[in-house]
Every structure is written in C-alpha cells, then in structure tokens.
C-alpha cells in the first residue's frame, strides 16, 4: 500500500508545525509531522501528507518533507518552501522559522486535530525521548535501516475497518 505525496499539503503541514513552534529544529519538525501522519493514518485510514517514511538512525524521516526543508526539491515546490519557511542563520543544528501563516484550506478538521496532537506530543520532549519512542514502532523496527517503512506496518494493531479504509484511500490517491 502506498499513498501519493501531496507536496503542497506537505509544505503547508510543515509550515503549520513550524508556526506552532515559532522556531524549531529539523528533527522536531520532521518527527512532529511523522506523529501527525501516523496518528491520522491509524485513526482515519489515511495520512495527512502521503509522504514516504524512511527508517533512519534516529527514527522515521518523511522523505519529501526532509528534502523540502533542505531546499533540495525542484521548482516550483522549492519556491513554495522558500516563501513559507526559512532556515535560522547561525543555528547549531538546522532550524526553521515561518514566513507566513499556513493555508488551512489544505486540511480537514481531523488533519488539524492530529497536527495539534503531534505538536503537543513532541514540543517539550527531548531528541532522545522522541527517537526512542519511534524505535518501538513496528514500522521502524521491521524496515531495514535507510529503507522505506511500510504503511501496512504503520497500521499494526488497528481495526480491520481502518486497514480497509487505508487500502481504498491509497488506491484512489485520496488524502
């Protein structure tokens, strides 16, 4: 099962997260997005962004979002990122700040609920605490290091109806 990454929605989700923090490091921004996507997938059968998650040393990393923050995406998406989020100069670790408010029309009510939940879940936690938690998720445990995590493994333990919903959403490319 695979979802189509909605690039514009992913940029808006990153902007939503960065705006909530005010200024945030790359690790916290990307892990907050992971928790939001995972929570929405497990509750409603679809992720928020459709991004592919890679099992990295410090936990899952959304592939497109990571490249977008590094501005390693083609135009016109790079323009969307640069107009929304910018790196913080002289930061020890890569960090970002918002340039504008996120366009909430990209999100459903449940998208926003899960983005808010993920922000609250991550905002006061350390790098190690978040990384350790993600290492206990079956999708990260089962994936080879530096390989794509399977959506099916992210749904481990959810009701059969949610898995059926996810299969339908994925087949139609709906986010």
Short mmCIF file of N, CA and C in Angstrom, two decimals:
data_model
loop_
_atom_site.label_atom_id
_atom_site.label_comp_id
_atom_site.label_asym_id
_atom_site.label_seq_id
_atom_site.Cartn_x
_atom_site.Cartn_y
_atom_site.Cartn_z
N UNK A 1 0.86 -1.17 0.00
CA UNK A 1 0.00 0.00 0.00
C UNK A 1 0.90 1.24 0.00
N UNK A 2 0.53 2.17 -0.85
CA UNK A 2 1.33 3.38 -0.96
C UNK A 2 0.42 4.57 -1.25
N UNK A 3 0.71 5.68 -0.60
CA UNK A 3 -0.04 6.91 -0.83
C UNK A 3 0.78 7.84 -1.70
N UNK A 4 0.10 8.74 -2.39
CA UNK A 4 0.76 9.74 -3.21
C UNK A 4 1.08 10.94 -2.33
N UNK A 5 2.31 11.40 -2.35
CA UNK A 5 2.70 12.56 -1.56
C UNK A 5 2.07 13.81 -2.15
N UNK A 6 1.31 14.52 -1.33
CA UNK A 6 0.75 15.80 -1.74
C UNK A 6 1.78 16.86 -1.32
N UNK A 7 2.54 17.32 -2.29
CA UNK A 7 3.68 18.20 -2.00
C UNK A 7 3.25 19.54 -1.41
N UNK A 8 2.22 20.15 -1.99
CA UNK A 8 1.76 21.44 -1.46
C UNK A 8 1.22 21.28 -0.04
N UNK A 9 0.46 20.22 0.19
CA UNK A 9 -0.09 19.98 1.53
C UNK A 9 1.03 19.69 2.53
N UNK A 10 2.07 18.99 2.07
CA UNK A 10 3.21 18.71 2.95
C UNK A 10 3.91 20.00 3.36
N UNK A 11 4.10 20.91 2.40
CA UNK A 11 4.73 22.20 2.73
C UNK A 11 3.85 22.96 3.72
N UNK A 12 2.54 22.95 3.50
CA UNK A 12 1.63 23.64 4.43
C UNK A 12 1.65 22.98 5.81
N UNK A 13 1.75 21.64 5.86
CA UNK A 13 1.83 20.93 7.14
C UNK A 13 3.13 21.30 7.87
N UNK A 14 4.23 21.37 7.14
CA UNK A 14 5.49 21.80 7.75
C UNK A 14 5.36 23.23 8.28
N UNK A 15 4.75 24.10 7.48
CA UNK A 15 4.56 25.48 7.91
C UNK A 15 3.66 25.54 9.15
N UNK A 16 2.62 24.72 9.19
CA UNK A 16 1.74 24.66 10.35
C UNK A 16 2.56 24.30 11.59
N UNK A 17 3.40 23.29 11.46
CA UNK A 17 4.23 22.82 12.58
C UNK A 17 5.25 23.88 12.99
N UNK A 18 5.97 24.43 12.03
CA UNK A 18 6.98 25.45 12.33
C UNK A 18 6.31 26.67 12.99
N UNK A 19 5.14 27.04 12.50
CA UNK A 19 4.41 28.17 13.08
C UNK A 19 4.02 27.91 14.52
N UNK A 20 3.61 26.70 14.81
CA UNK A 20 3.22 26.36 16.19
C UNK A 20 4.43 26.46 17.12
N UNK A 21 5.58 26.03 16.67
CA UNK A 21 6.79 26.12 17.50
C UNK A 21 7.32 27.56 17.55
N UNK A 22 7.16 28.29 16.46
CA UNK A 22 7.74 29.64 16.36
C UNK A 22 9.12 29.58 15.72
N UNK A 23 9.91 28.66 16.20
CA UNK A 23 11.22 28.33 15.63
C UNK A 23 11.49 26.91 16.09
N UNK A 24 11.93 26.07 15.17
CA UNK A 24 12.09 24.66 15.52
C UNK A 24 13.22 24.03 14.72
N UNK A 25 13.88 23.07 15.36
CA UNK A 25 14.91 22.31 14.68
C UNK A 25 14.31 21.31 13.70
N UNK A 26 15.11 20.91 12.76
CA UNK A 26 14.66 19.97 11.73
C UNK A 26 14.14 18.67 12.35
N UNK A 27 14.85 18.13 13.33
CA UNK A 27 14.43 16.88 13.96
C UNK A 27 13.01 16.98 14.50
N UNK A 28 12.74 18.00 15.32
CA UNK A 28 11.41 18.13 15.92
C UNK A 28 10.33 18.40 14.87
N UNK A 29 10.66 19.19 13.86
CA UNK A 29 9.67 19.47 12.80
C UNK A 29 9.29 18.18 12.08
N UNK A 30 10.28 17.38 11.71
CA UNK A 30 10.01 16.16 10.95
C UNK A 30 9.36 15.08 11.81
N UNK A 31 9.76 14.97 13.07
CA UNK A 31 9.14 13.96 13.94
C UNK A 31 7.71 14.36 14.28
N UNK A 32 7.45 15.65 14.43
CA UNK A 32 6.07 16.09 14.67
C UNK A 32 5.20 15.73 13.47
N UNK A 33 5.73 15.93 12.27
CA UNK A 33 4.98 15.55 11.06
C UNK A 33 4.74 14.05 11.03
N UNK A 34 5.75 13.27 11.38
CA UNK A 34 5.59 11.81 11.43
C UNK A 34 4.47 11.41 12.39
N UNK A 35 4.50 11.94 13.60
CA UNK A 35 3.47 11.58 14.57
C UNK A 35 2.08 11.98 14.09
N UNK A 36 1.97 13.15 13.44
CA UNK A 36 0.67 13.59 12.92
C UNK A 36 0.19 12.65 11.81
N UNK A 37 1.07 12.35 10.86
CA UNK A 37 0.70 11.44 9.76
C UNK A 37 0.32 10.06 10.30
N UNK A 38 1.12 9.55 11.20
CA UNK A 38 0.88 8.21 11.76
C UNK A 38 -0.44 8.16 12.53
N UNK A 39 -0.68 9.16 13.35
CA UNK A 39 -1.91 9.21 14.13
C UNK A 39 -3.14 9.27 13.22
N UNK A 40 -3.06 10.12 12.20
CA UNK A 40 -4.20 10.25 11.29
C UNK A 40 -4.42 8.95 10.52
N UNK A 41 -3.37 8.34 10.07
CA UNK A 41 -3.47 7.06 9.36
C UNK A 41 -4.12 6.01 10.25
N UNK A 42 -3.69 5.92 11.48
CA UNK A 42 -4.19 4.90 12.39
C UNK A 42 -5.63 5.17 12.85
N UNK A 43 -6.04 6.43 12.85
CA UNK A 43 -7.40 6.76 13.28
C UNK A 43 -8.40 6.80 12.13
N UNK A 44 -7.96 7.26 10.96
CA UNK A 44 -8.89 7.53 9.86
C UNK A 44 -8.58 6.81 8.56
N UNK A 45 -7.50 6.04 8.53
CA UNK A 45 -7.19 5.27 7.33
C UNK A 45 -6.45 6.02 6.24
N UNK A 46 -6.02 7.23 6.53
CA UNK A 46 -5.20 7.97 5.57
C UNK A 46 -4.24 8.88 6.31
N UNK A 47 -3.04 9.07 5.78
CA UNK A 47 -2.12 10.03 6.39
C UNK A 47 -2.54 11.45 5.98
N UNK A 48 -1.89 12.42 6.54
CA UNK A 48 -2.18 13.82 6.18
C UNK A 48 -1.46 14.18 4.88
N UNK A 49 -0.19 13.78 4.77
CA UNK A 49 0.63 14.23 3.62
C UNK A 49 0.86 13.17 2.55
N UNK A 50 0.83 11.91 2.92
CA UNK A 50 1.14 10.85 1.97
C UNK A 50 2.63 10.65 1.76
N UNK A 51 3.46 11.35 2.51
CA UNK A 51 4.92 11.25 2.36
C UNK A 51 5.38 9.82 2.66
N UNK A 52 6.49 9.44 2.04
CA UNK A 52 7.13 8.14 2.32
C UNK A 52 8.06 8.32 3.50
N UNK A 53 8.01 7.38 4.43
CA UNK A 53 8.86 7.45 5.62
C UNK A 53 10.02 6.48 5.50
N UNK A 54 11.21 6.99 5.78
CA UNK A 54 12.44 6.22 5.70
C UNK A 54 12.91 5.93 7.13
N UNK A 55 13.30 4.68 7.39
CA UNK A 55 13.79 4.29 8.71
C UNK A 55 15.26 4.71 8.83
N UNK A 56 15.48 5.83 9.51
CA UNK A 56 16.83 6.35 9.69
C UNK A 56 17.30 6.04 11.11
N UNK A 57 18.57 6.30 11.40
CA UNK A 57 19.15 6.02 12.71
C UNK A 57 18.32 6.58 13.87
N UNK A 58 17.84 7.81 13.72
CA UNK A 58 17.12 8.46 14.82
C UNK A 58 15.60 8.39 14.68
N UNK A 59 15.14 7.45 13.86
CA UNK A 59 13.71 7.25 13.71
C UNK A 59 13.23 7.56 12.31
N UNK A 60 11.91 7.52 12.10
CA UNK A 60 11.33 7.76 10.78
C UNK A 60 11.56 9.18 10.28
N UNK A 61 11.84 9.30 8.99
CA UNK A 61 12.04 10.60 8.37
C UNK A 61 11.17 10.67 7.12
N UNK A 62 10.29 11.70 7.03
CA UNK A 62 9.47 11.86 5.83
C UNK A 62 10.36 12.35 4.68
N UNK A 63 10.45 11.56 3.64
CA UNK A 63 11.40 11.79 2.55
C UNK A 63 11.24 13.14 1.87
N UNK A 64 10.04 13.42 1.36
CA UNK A 64 9.84 14.69 0.65
C UNK A 64 10.01 15.88 1.60
N UNK A 65 9.42 15.80 2.79
CA UNK A 65 9.50 16.91 3.75
C UNK A 65 10.95 17.21 4.11
N UNK A 66 11.74 16.17 4.31
CA UNK A 66 13.16 16.34 4.63
C UNK A 66 13.88 17.09 3.50
N UNK A 67 13.65 16.64 2.27
CA UNK A 67 14.27 17.31 1.13
C UNK A 67 13.75 18.73 0.95
N UNK A 68 12.48 18.95 1.26
CA UNK A 68 11.92 20.30 1.15
C UNK A 68 12.60 21.25 2.14
N UNK A 69 12.79 20.80 3.36
CA UNK A 69 13.45 21.66 4.35
C UNK A 69 14.89 21.96 3.95
N UNK A 70 15.53 21.02 3.29
CA UNK A 70 16.90 21.25 2.83
C UNK A 70 16.93 22.02 1.50
N UNK A 71 15.72 22.35 0.99
CA UNK A 71 15.56 23.04 -0.30
C UNK A 71 16.17 22.23 -1.43
N UNK A 72 16.06 20.92 -1.35
CA UNK A 72 16.55 20.01 -2.38
C UNK A 72 15.38 19.39 -3.13
N UNK A 73 14.48 20.24 -3.55
CA UNK A 73 13.32 19.83 -4.35
C UNK A 73 13.28 20.72 -5.59
N UNK A 74 12.68 20.23 -6.66
CA UNK A 74 12.62 21.03 -7.89
C UNK A 74 11.64 22.19 -7.78
N UNK A 75 11.83 23.17 -8.66
CA UNK A 75 10.83 24.24 -8.80
C UNK A 75 9.58 23.59 -9.36
N UNK A 76 8.39 24.04 -9.08
CA UNK A 76 8.04 25.22 -8.31
C UNK A 76 7.88 24.95 -6.82
N UNK A 77 8.10 23.70 -6.40
CA UNK A 77 7.92 23.36 -4.98
C UNK A 77 8.94 24.10 -4.12
N UNK A 78 10.17 24.23 -4.59
CA UNK A 78 11.19 24.94 -3.81
C UNK A 78 10.73 26.36 -3.50
N UNK A 79 10.09 26.99 -4.48
CA UNK A 79 9.57 28.34 -4.28
C UNK A 79 8.52 28.36 -3.16
N UNK A 80 7.67 27.33 -3.10
CA UNK A 80 6.66 27.23 -2.04
C UNK A 80 7.31 27.18 -0.67
N UNK A 81 8.39 26.40 -0.56
CA UNK A 81 9.08 26.24 0.71
C UNK A 81 9.76 27.54 1.11
N UNK A 82 10.51 28.12 0.19
CA UNK A 82 11.26 29.35 0.48
C UNK A 82 10.30 30.48 0.88
N UNK A 83 9.13 30.53 0.28
CA UNK A 83 8.16 31.55 0.62
C UNK A 83 7.46 31.31 1.95
N UNK A 84 7.59 30.10 2.48
CA UNK A 84 6.86 29.74 3.70
C UNK A 84 7.78 29.60 4.92
N UNK A 85 8.92 28.99 4.73
CA UNK A 85 9.82 28.63 5.84
C UNK A 85 11.25 28.99 5.45
N UNK A 86 12.00 29.49 6.41
CA UNK A 86 13.41 29.75 6.11
C UNK A 86 14.29 29.21 7.23
N UNK A 87 15.51 28.83 6.86
CA UNK A 87 16.45 28.38 7.88
C UNK A 87 16.83 29.53 8.81
N UNK A 88 17.12 29.18 10.05
CA UNK A 88 17.59 30.15 11.03
C UNK A 88 19.10 30.27 10.86
N UNK A 89 19.56 31.48 10.66
CA UNK A 89 21.00 31.72 10.48
C UNK A 89 21.74 31.45 11.79
N UNK A 90 22.94 30.95 11.67
CA UNK A 90 23.83 30.72 12.81
C UNK A 90 23.26 29.77 13.86
N UNK A 91 22.45 28.85 13.44
CA UNK A 91 21.89 27.85 14.35
C UNK A 91 22.84 26.66 14.39
N UNK A 92 23.06 26.10 15.58
CA UNK A 92 23.98 24.97 15.73
C UNK A 92 23.47 23.77 14.94
N UNK A 93 22.18 23.47 15.06
CA UNK A 93 21.53 22.43 14.27
C UNK A 93 20.57 23.10 13.32
N UNK A 94 20.29 22.50 12.16
CA UNK A 94 19.34 23.13 11.24
C UNK A 94 18.01 23.43 11.95
N UNK A 95 17.59 24.68 11.87
CA UNK A 95 16.34 25.12 12.49
C UNK A 95 15.62 26.05 11.51
N UNK A 96 14.31 26.21 11.73
CA UNK A 96 13.48 26.94 10.79
C UNK A 96 12.51 27.86 11.51
N UNK A 97 12.09 28.91 10.78
CA UNK A 97 11.06 29.82 11.28
C UNK A 97 10.07 30.08 10.13
N UNK A 98 8.84 30.42 10.49
CA UNK A 98 7.83 30.67 9.46
C UNK A 98 7.93 32.06 8.86
N UNK A 99 7.45 32.19 7.61
CA UNK A 99 7.37 33.49 6.94
C UNK A 99 5.94 33.98 6.80
N UNK A 100 5.00 33.05 6.93
CA UNK A 100 3.59 33.40 6.76
C UNK A 100 2.75 32.39 7.54
N UNK A 101 1.48 32.62 7.58
CA UNK A 101 0.56 31.69 8.22
C UNK A 101 0.28 30.52 7.27
N UNK A 102 0.07 29.32 7.80
CA UNK A 102 -0.26 28.19 6.93
C UNK A 102 -1.65 28.38 6.30
N UNK A 103 -1.81 27.85 5.11
CA UNK A 103 -3.10 27.88 4.42
C UNK A 103 -3.92 26.70 4.92
N UNK A 104 -4.83 26.95 5.83
CA UNK A 104 -5.60 25.89 6.48
C UNK A 104 -6.61 25.23 5.54
N UNK A 105 -6.84 25.80 4.37
CA UNK A 105 -7.80 25.19 3.44
C UNK A 105 -7.30 23.84 2.91
N UNK A 106 -6.03 23.55 3.08
CA UNK A 106 -5.48 22.25 2.67
C UNK A 106 -5.91 21.13 3.62
N UNK A 107 -6.35 21.48 4.82
CA UNK A 107 -6.56 20.49 5.87
C UNK A 107 -8.01 20.26 6.22
N UNK A 108 -8.29 19.01 6.55
CA UNK A 108 -9.59 18.68 7.13
C UNK A 108 -9.53 18.99 8.63
N UNK A 109 -10.68 18.95 9.25
CA UNK A 109 -10.75 19.15 10.70
C UNK A 109 -9.88 18.10 11.42
N UNK A 110 -9.94 16.85 10.95
CA UNK A 110 -9.16 15.79 11.60
C UNK A 110 -7.66 15.94 11.33
N UNK A 111 -7.30 16.49 10.16
CA UNK A 111 -5.88 16.78 9.89
C UNK A 111 -5.34 17.74 10.95
N UNK A 112 -6.09 18.81 11.19
CA UNK A 112 -5.66 19.83 12.15
C UNK A 112 -5.61 19.25 13.56
N UNK A 113 -6.60 18.43 13.90
CA UNK A 113 -6.59 17.80 15.23
C UNK A 113 -5.33 16.96 15.42
N UNK A 114 -4.95 16.20 14.41
CA UNK A 114 -3.76 15.34 14.53
C UNK A 114 -2.48 16.15 14.49
N UNK A 115 -2.43 17.22 13.72
CA UNK A 115 -1.25 18.10 13.73
C UNK A 115 -1.10 18.75 15.10
N UNK A 116 -2.20 19.22 15.67
CA UNK A 116 -2.14 19.80 17.02
C UNK A 116 -1.73 18.76 18.06
N UNK A 117 -2.29 17.56 17.95
CA UNK A 117 -1.94 16.49 18.89
C UNK A 117 -0.44 16.19 18.81
N UNK A 118 0.08 16.07 17.59
CA UNK A 118 1.50 15.74 17.40
C UNK A 118 2.39 16.85 17.97
N UNK A 119 1.99 18.10 17.78
CA UNK A 119 2.75 19.21 18.34
C UNK A 119 2.82 19.09 19.87
N UNK A 120 1.68 18.86 20.49
CA UNK A 120 1.65 18.71 21.95
C UNK A 120 2.45 17.49 22.40
N UNK A 121 2.41 16.45 21.60
CA UNK A 121 3.13 15.21 21.92
C UNK A 121 4.65 15.41 21.89
N UNK A 122 5.13 16.27 21.01
CA UNK A 122 6.57 16.42 20.79
C UNK A 122 7.20 17.66 21.41
N UNK A 123 6.45 18.70 21.65
CA UNK A 123 7.03 20.01 21.89
C UNK A 123 7.92 20.13 23.11
N UNK A 124 7.67 19.42 24.15
CA UNK A 124 8.52 19.55 25.35
C UNK A 124 9.42 18.33 25.56
N UNK A 125 9.55 17.54 24.54
CA UNK A 125 10.32 16.30 24.68
C UNK A 125 11.69 16.44 24.04
N UNK A 126 12.61 15.67 24.57
CA UNK A 126 13.98 15.69 24.08
C UNK A 126 14.12 14.86 22.80
N UNK A 127 15.19 15.13 22.10
CA UNK A 127 15.58 14.37 20.91
C UNK A 127 15.56 12.87 21.24
N UNK A 128 16.26 12.49 22.33
CA UNK A 128 16.39 11.08 22.69
C UNK A 128 15.06 10.43 23.03
N UNK A 129 14.22 11.13 23.74
CA UNK A 129 12.91 10.60 24.12
C UNK A 129 12.04 10.31 22.89
N UNK A 130 12.03 11.24 21.96
CA UNK A 130 11.24 11.06 20.74
C UNK A 130 11.82 9.94 19.89
N UNK A 131 13.14 9.96 19.72
CA UNK A 131 13.79 8.92 18.92
C UNK A 131 13.54 7.54 19.52
N UNK A 132 13.68 7.42 20.83
CA UNK A 132 13.45 6.13 21.50
C UNK A 132 12.02 5.64 21.28
N UNK A 133 11.05 6.55 21.36
CA UNK A 133 9.66 6.13 21.15
C UNK A 133 9.45 5.61 19.73
N UNK A 134 9.99 6.31 18.75
CA UNK A 134 9.78 5.88 17.36
C UNK A 134 10.46 4.54 17.07
N UNK A 135 11.53 4.25 17.79
CA UNK A 135 12.23 2.97 17.60
C UNK A 135 11.40 1.79 18.10
N UNK A 136 10.35 2.06 18.86
CA UNK A 136 9.47 0.99 19.33
C UNK A 136 8.28 0.76 18.40
N UNK A 137 8.13 1.60 17.38
CA UNK A 137 7.04 1.43 16.43
C UNK A 137 7.37 0.29 15.47
N UNK A 138 6.43 -0.63 15.25
CA UNK A 138 6.70 -1.79 14.39
C UNK A 138 7.19 -1.42 12.98
N UNK A 139 6.68 -0.34 12.41
CA UNK A 139 7.10 0.02 11.06
C UNK A 139 8.58 0.36 11.01
N UNK A 140 9.09 1.03 12.04
CA UNK A 140 10.52 1.35 12.08
C UNK A 140 11.32 0.08 12.38
N UNK A 141 10.85 -0.72 13.33
CA UNK A 141 11.56 -1.95 13.72
C UNK A 141 11.72 -2.92 12.54
N UNK A 142 10.68 -3.02 11.71
CA UNK A 142 10.68 -4.00 10.62
C UNK A 142 11.43 -3.54 9.37
N UNK A 143 11.59 -2.25 9.21
CA UNK A 143 12.24 -1.73 8.00
C UNK A 143 13.75 -1.82 8.13
N UNK A 144 14.42 -2.19 7.04
CA UNK A 144 15.88 -2.11 7.05
C UNK A 144 16.30 -0.64 7.20
N UNK A 145 17.42 -0.42 7.85
CA UNK A 145 17.92 0.94 8.04
C UNK A 145 18.09 1.62 6.68
N UNK A 146 17.65 2.85 6.58
CA UNK A 146 17.72 3.68 5.37
C UNK A 146 16.80 3.18 4.25
N UNK A 147 15.79 2.40 4.62
CA UNK A 147 14.83 1.91 3.63
C UNK A 147 13.44 2.45 3.99
N UNK A 148 12.55 2.37 3.02
CA UNK A 148 11.19 2.85 3.22
C UNK A 148 10.44 1.97 4.21
N UNK A 149 9.72 2.62 5.09
CA UNK A 149 8.86 1.91 6.04
C UNK A 149 7.55 1.57 5.33
N UNK A 150 6.99 0.42 5.65
CA UNK A 150 5.74 0.01 5.01
C UNK A 150 4.54 0.61 5.73
N UNK A 151 3.62 1.13 4.95
CA UNK A 151 2.38 1.69 5.51
C UNK A 151 1.65 0.61 6.30
N UNK A 152 1.63 -0.61 5.77
CA UNK A 152 0.94 -1.71 6.45
C UNK A 152 1.47 -1.89 7.87
N UNK A 153 2.78 -1.72 8.05
CA UNK A 153 3.37 -1.87 9.38
C UNK A 153 3.02 -0.69 10.29
N UNK A 154 2.73 0.47 9.69
CA UNK A 154 2.30 1.62 10.49
C UNK A 154 0.88 1.40 11.02
N UNK A 155 0.16 0.48 10.40
CA UNK A 155 -1.22 0.17 10.80
C UNK A 155 -1.29 -1.02 11.75
N UNK A 156 -0.15 -1.49 12.20
CA UNK A 156 -0.09 -2.64 13.10
C UNK A 156 -1.01 -2.42 14.31
N UNK A 157 -1.92 -3.38 14.51
CA UNK A 157 -2.78 -3.34 15.69
C UNK A 157 -4.06 -2.54 15.55
N UNK A 158 -4.32 -1.89 14.41
CA UNK A 158 -5.57 -1.14 14.25
C UNK A 158 -6.67 -2.06 13.74
N UNK A 159 -7.90 -1.61 13.85
CA UNK A 159 -9.06 -2.39 13.43
C UNK A 159 -9.03 -2.66 11.92
N UNK A 160 -9.60 -3.78 11.54
CA UNK A 160 -9.65 -4.18 10.13
C UNK A 160 -10.32 -3.12 9.26
N UNK A 161 -11.32 -2.42 9.81
CA UNK A 161 -12.03 -1.39 9.04
C UNK A 161 -11.09 -0.24 8.65
N UNK A 162 -10.18 0.09 9.55
CA UNK A 162 -9.23 1.17 9.26
C UNK A 162 -8.28 0.73 8.15
N UNK A 163 -7.84 -0.52 8.20
CA UNK A 163 -6.95 -1.03 7.15
C UNK A 163 -7.66 -1.02 5.81
N UNK A 164 -8.94 -1.42 5.78
CA UNK A 164 -9.72 -1.39 4.54
C UNK A 164 -9.85 0.03 4.02
N UNK A 165 -10.12 0.97 4.92
CA UNK A 165 -10.21 2.39 4.53
C UNK A 165 -8.88 2.84 3.92
N UNK A 166 -7.78 2.49 4.57
CA UNK A 166 -6.45 2.88 4.09
C UNK A 166 -6.20 2.32 2.69
N UNK A 167 -6.56 1.07 2.48
CA UNK A 167 -6.38 0.47 1.15
C UNK A 167 -7.17 1.20 0.10
N UNK A 168 -8.41 1.59 0.44
CA UNK A 168 -9.23 2.35 -0.52
C UNK A 168 -8.66 3.73 -0.78
N UNK A 169 -8.31 4.45 0.28
CA UNK A 169 -7.72 5.77 0.11
C UNK A 169 -6.46 5.68 -0.74
N UNK A 170 -5.59 4.72 -0.47
CA UNK A 170 -4.35 4.58 -1.23
C UNK A 170 -4.62 4.26 -2.69
N UNK A 171 -5.59 3.41 -2.95
CA UNK A 171 -5.87 3.02 -4.35
C UNK A 171 -6.42 4.19 -5.16
N UNK A 172 -7.13 5.11 -4.50
CA UNK A 172 -7.68 6.28 -5.22
C UNK A 172 -6.80 7.50 -5.09
N UNK A 173 -5.74 7.42 -4.32
CA UNK A 173 -4.83 8.56 -4.17
C UNK A 173 -5.41 9.70 -3.38
N UNK A 174 -6.34 9.40 -2.46
CA UNK A 174 -7.02 10.43 -1.70
C UNK A 174 -6.28 10.74 -0.42
N UNK A 175 -6.09 12.02 -0.17
CA UNK A 175 -5.55 12.48 1.10
C UNK A 175 -6.52 13.48 1.67
#
